[in-house]
Amino acid sequence: SYELTQPPSVSVSPGQTAKITCSGDALARQHGYWYQQKPGQAPVLVIYKESDRPSGIPERFSGSRSGTTVTLIISGVQAEDEADYYCQSVDSDATIVFGGGTKVTVL
Amino acid sequence: QVQLQESGPGLVKPSQTLSLTCTVSGDSVSSYSYYWNWIRQPAGKGLEWVGRIYTSGTTNSNPSLKSRVSLSLDTARNQLSLQLTSVTAADTAIYFCAASAVNLGQYFFLHWGQGTLLTVSS
């Protein structure tokens, strides 16, 4: 199976833009997904298929892909966005893989 | 809206088999609309996909766990179940069940349960 690599942490001031990257060879041909997880809670899907946003997710959450890297972008960061964020994709044999997670701290 | 609720024994002894159940509401586990998944998370660590099952009985599981994982559906109780054999302390984690929508792409998780903590200890 393959790996997805995320930075362990990202710090951002309120109102600024946070960008979280996720890299892996399979992302060149497989979709990437993003989840937000707050302490003690289940993950919540915030972006699917690189850039689609589920119903109920604020517009400040967006995503993109370039080559083997997908990026989650949080524009106008709010204090409530402080959380762990995980990327996810799928291997060629249908094995689902998560990145190691990125802790977003709002300063 | 699909809702999921995990349940389990809380504590299992090493070398034993853990059994977890997820009760589904809002849709049927017999539905062709969803794949039903298990995902786990050790305390303070990241997410690990365990496996999934479809109404047809088709299953996929993480190669790192494949030989120890058994997945099943109970249509009468509208539940999915996970059995993991020969557990060790490394299997201590919060276990989530989650649903993947077939029509949106079956490889991501739209609905999640709240999770159940499973501790392996003697």
XYZ file of C-alpha atoms in Angstrom:
229
model
C 0.000 0.000 0.000
C 1.063 3.592 -0.339
C 1.325 6.537 2.000
C -0.151 10.003 2.155
C 2.091 12.665 3.667
C 0.783 15.695 5.539
C 2.607 18.306 7.630
C 2.133 17.581 11.347
C 1.015 21.110 12.149
C -0.072 24.411 10.659
C -0.540 27.655 12.563
C -2.637 30.527 11.307
C -4.014 33.797 12.650
C -7.763 34.434 12.630
C -8.950 35.797 9.304
C -5.916 34.498 7.435
C -5.739 31.559 5.024
C -4.569 28.109 6.031
C -3.288 25.660 3.429
C -2.741 21.994 4.265
C -1.016 19.772 1.737
C -1.256 16.030 1.238
C 1.134 14.209 -1.067
C 1.112 10.692 -2.456
C 1.788 9.050 -5.790
C -1.719 7.626 -6.150
C -3.229 11.117 -5.906
C -2.247 11.624 -9.517
C -5.003 9.194 -10.530
C -7.224 8.767 -7.459
C -9.469 11.273 -5.744
C -8.489 13.002 -2.510
C -10.794 13.695 0.419
C -10.514 15.777 3.600
C -11.933 15.347 7.094
C -12.011 17.660 10.094
C -11.833 16.114 13.552
C -12.291 18.032 16.781
C -11.288 16.537 20.150
C -13.601 13.796 21.320
C -15.636 13.846 18.118
C -15.940 11.740 15.013
C -14.379 13.063 11.814
C -16.509 15.183 9.493
C -16.107 15.197 5.721
C -15.285 18.733 4.557
C -14.087 18.163 0.973
C -14.594 15.255 -1.434
C -13.119 14.582 -4.870
C -10.441 17.232 -4.293
C -12.718 20.269 -4.386
C -16.393 19.405 -3.834
C -17.959 20.566 -0.606
C -20.697 18.561 1.127
C -23.910 20.241 2.111
C -23.547 22.218 5.321
C -19.809 22.809 5.062
C -18.919 26.539 5.052
C -17.719 28.071 1.801
C -14.409 29.039 3.409
C -13.380 25.394 2.977
C -12.081 24.594 -0.498
C -9.660 22.205 -2.133
C -7.420 21.733 -5.122
C -5.108 19.212 -6.760
C -1.824 19.601 -8.576
C -0.025 16.485 -9.710
C 0.400 14.181 -6.733
C -0.590 16.778 -4.144
C -4.026 17.788 -2.911
C -4.490 20.904 -0.803
C -7.166 21.898 1.685
C -7.638 25.654 1.875
C -9.406 27.375 4.736
C -10.017 31.012 3.875
C -10.766 33.522 6.602
C -9.902 31.063 9.370
C -12.084 31.179 12.451
C -11.335 29.974 15.960
C -13.807 27.100 15.466
C -11.634 25.749 12.631
C -8.974 24.660 15.108
C -8.913 20.885 14.701
C -7.056 17.940 13.218
C -7.427 17.507 9.474
C -6.914 14.225 7.636
C -6.591 13.581 3.928
C -7.704 10.256 2.487
C -7.517 8.397 -0.789
C -7.650 4.869 -2.137
C -5.018 2.495 -3.467
C -5.278 0.533 -6.697
C -6.453 -2.543 -4.793
C -9.292 -0.618 -3.096
C -7.344 -0.190 0.141
C -8.403 3.082 1.758
C -5.542 5.152 3.137
C -5.424 8.171 5.449
C -2.705 10.739 5.839
C -1.109 11.134 9.235
C -3.134 14.218 10.071
C -2.391 17.930 10.461
C -3.149 19.882 13.605
C -4.385 23.353 12.743
C -3.814 25.899 15.484
C -5.547 29.262 15.355
C -3.263 31.774 17.024
C -29.983 10.899 6.930
C -28.087 7.765 7.879
C -27.132 7.475 11.534
C -24.739 4.943 13.015
C -24.129 3.835 16.599
C -21.299 1.554 17.640
C -21.373 -0.773 20.622
C -18.904 -3.200 22.125
C -17.534 -4.789 25.308
C -15.103 -1.976 26.138
C -12.392 -4.358 27.368
C -10.941 -7.479 25.760
C -8.074 -9.675 26.929
C -5.004 -10.205 24.754
C -5.255 -13.102 22.283
C -9.052 -13.030 22.425
C -11.450 -12.022 19.646
C -13.044 -8.601 19.743
C -16.597 -8.188 18.479
C -18.134 -4.829 17.721
C -21.567 -3.945 16.408
C -22.852 -0.882 14.574
C -26.579 -0.211 14.491
C -27.793 1.692 11.438
C -30.862 3.924 11.237
C -32.191 5.989 8.356
C -31.467 3.293 5.779
C -31.114 -0.452 5.536
C -27.827 -2.351 5.607
C -29.396 -4.243 2.707
C -29.528 -1.022 0.715
C -27.513 -0.802 -2.476
C -26.773 2.814 -1.593
C -23.914 2.350 0.877
C -20.761 0.480 1.683
C -20.424 -0.062 5.440
C -16.983 0.540 6.899
C -14.950 0.230 10.098
C -12.196 2.735 10.907
C -10.118 2.890 14.057
C -8.042 5.470 15.873
C -5.600 4.763 18.702
C -5.529 7.443 21.371
C -3.661 10.504 20.158
C -2.961 8.973 16.764
C -4.346 9.008 13.248
C -7.125 7.173 11.469
C -6.745 3.653 10.083
C -9.274 2.023 7.776
C -10.085 -1.513 8.921
C -12.447 -2.781 6.238
C -15.842 -2.551 4.540
C -18.786 -4.691 3.498
C -21.510 -4.298 0.904
C -25.003 -5.742 0.869
C -23.869 -8.307 -1.707
C -21.510 -9.720 0.907
C -18.425 -8.357 -0.817
C -15.769 -7.356 1.670
C -12.449 -5.540 1.515
C -10.052 -5.095 4.393
C -6.770 -3.436 5.192
C -3.941 -5.760 4.127
C -2.235 -5.103 7.461
C -5.217 -6.677 9.264
C -6.755 -8.870 6.594
C -6.049 -12.268 8.115
C -7.653 -11.237 11.426
C -10.720 -9.318 10.197
C -14.205 -10.684 9.677
C -17.110 -8.458 8.599
C -20.805 -9.300 8.479
C -24.275 -7.807 8.123
C -27.350 -8.655 10.220
C -30.294 -7.525 8.135
C -32.866 -8.435 10.784
C -31.253 -6.102 13.310
C -29.990 -3.632 10.669
C -26.473 -3.947 11.999
C -22.955 -4.482 10.766
C -20.384 -6.334 12.822
C -16.610 -6.520 13.087
C -14.655 -9.387 14.535
C -10.903 -9.063 15.028
C -9.047 -12.153 16.182
C -5.879 -12.547 18.253
C -5.961 -9.008 19.598
C -2.993 -7.293 21.201
C -2.484 -3.976 22.942
C -1.865 -2.462 19.492
C -5.555 -2.998 18.717
C -6.589 -0.640 21.519
C -8.410 2.203 19.796
C -11.658 4.027 19.219
C -13.533 2.099 16.551
C -15.833 4.035 14.226
C -18.340 2.688 11.761
C -18.943 4.822 8.687
C -21.014 4.760 5.511
C -19.737 5.370 1.968
C -22.344 6.468 -0.575
C -22.163 4.440 -3.761
C -23.658 7.154 -5.960
C -21.090 9.756 -4.861
C -18.086 7.495 -5.024
C -17.690 4.549 -2.738
C -14.286 5.370 -1.311
C -14.981 8.123 1.190
C -17.029 8.445 4.355
C -20.119 10.588 4.391
C -21.676 9.411 7.647
C -19.881 8.419 10.849
C -20.847 6.957 14.182
C -19.549 8.512 17.396
C -17.128 5.669 17.988
C -16.627 3.113 20.738
C -13.460 2.654 22.789
C -11.994 -0.811 22.791
C -9.158 -1.527 25.233
C -7.049 -4.672 25.061
C -5.654 -5.481 28.473
C -5.324 -8.405 30.841
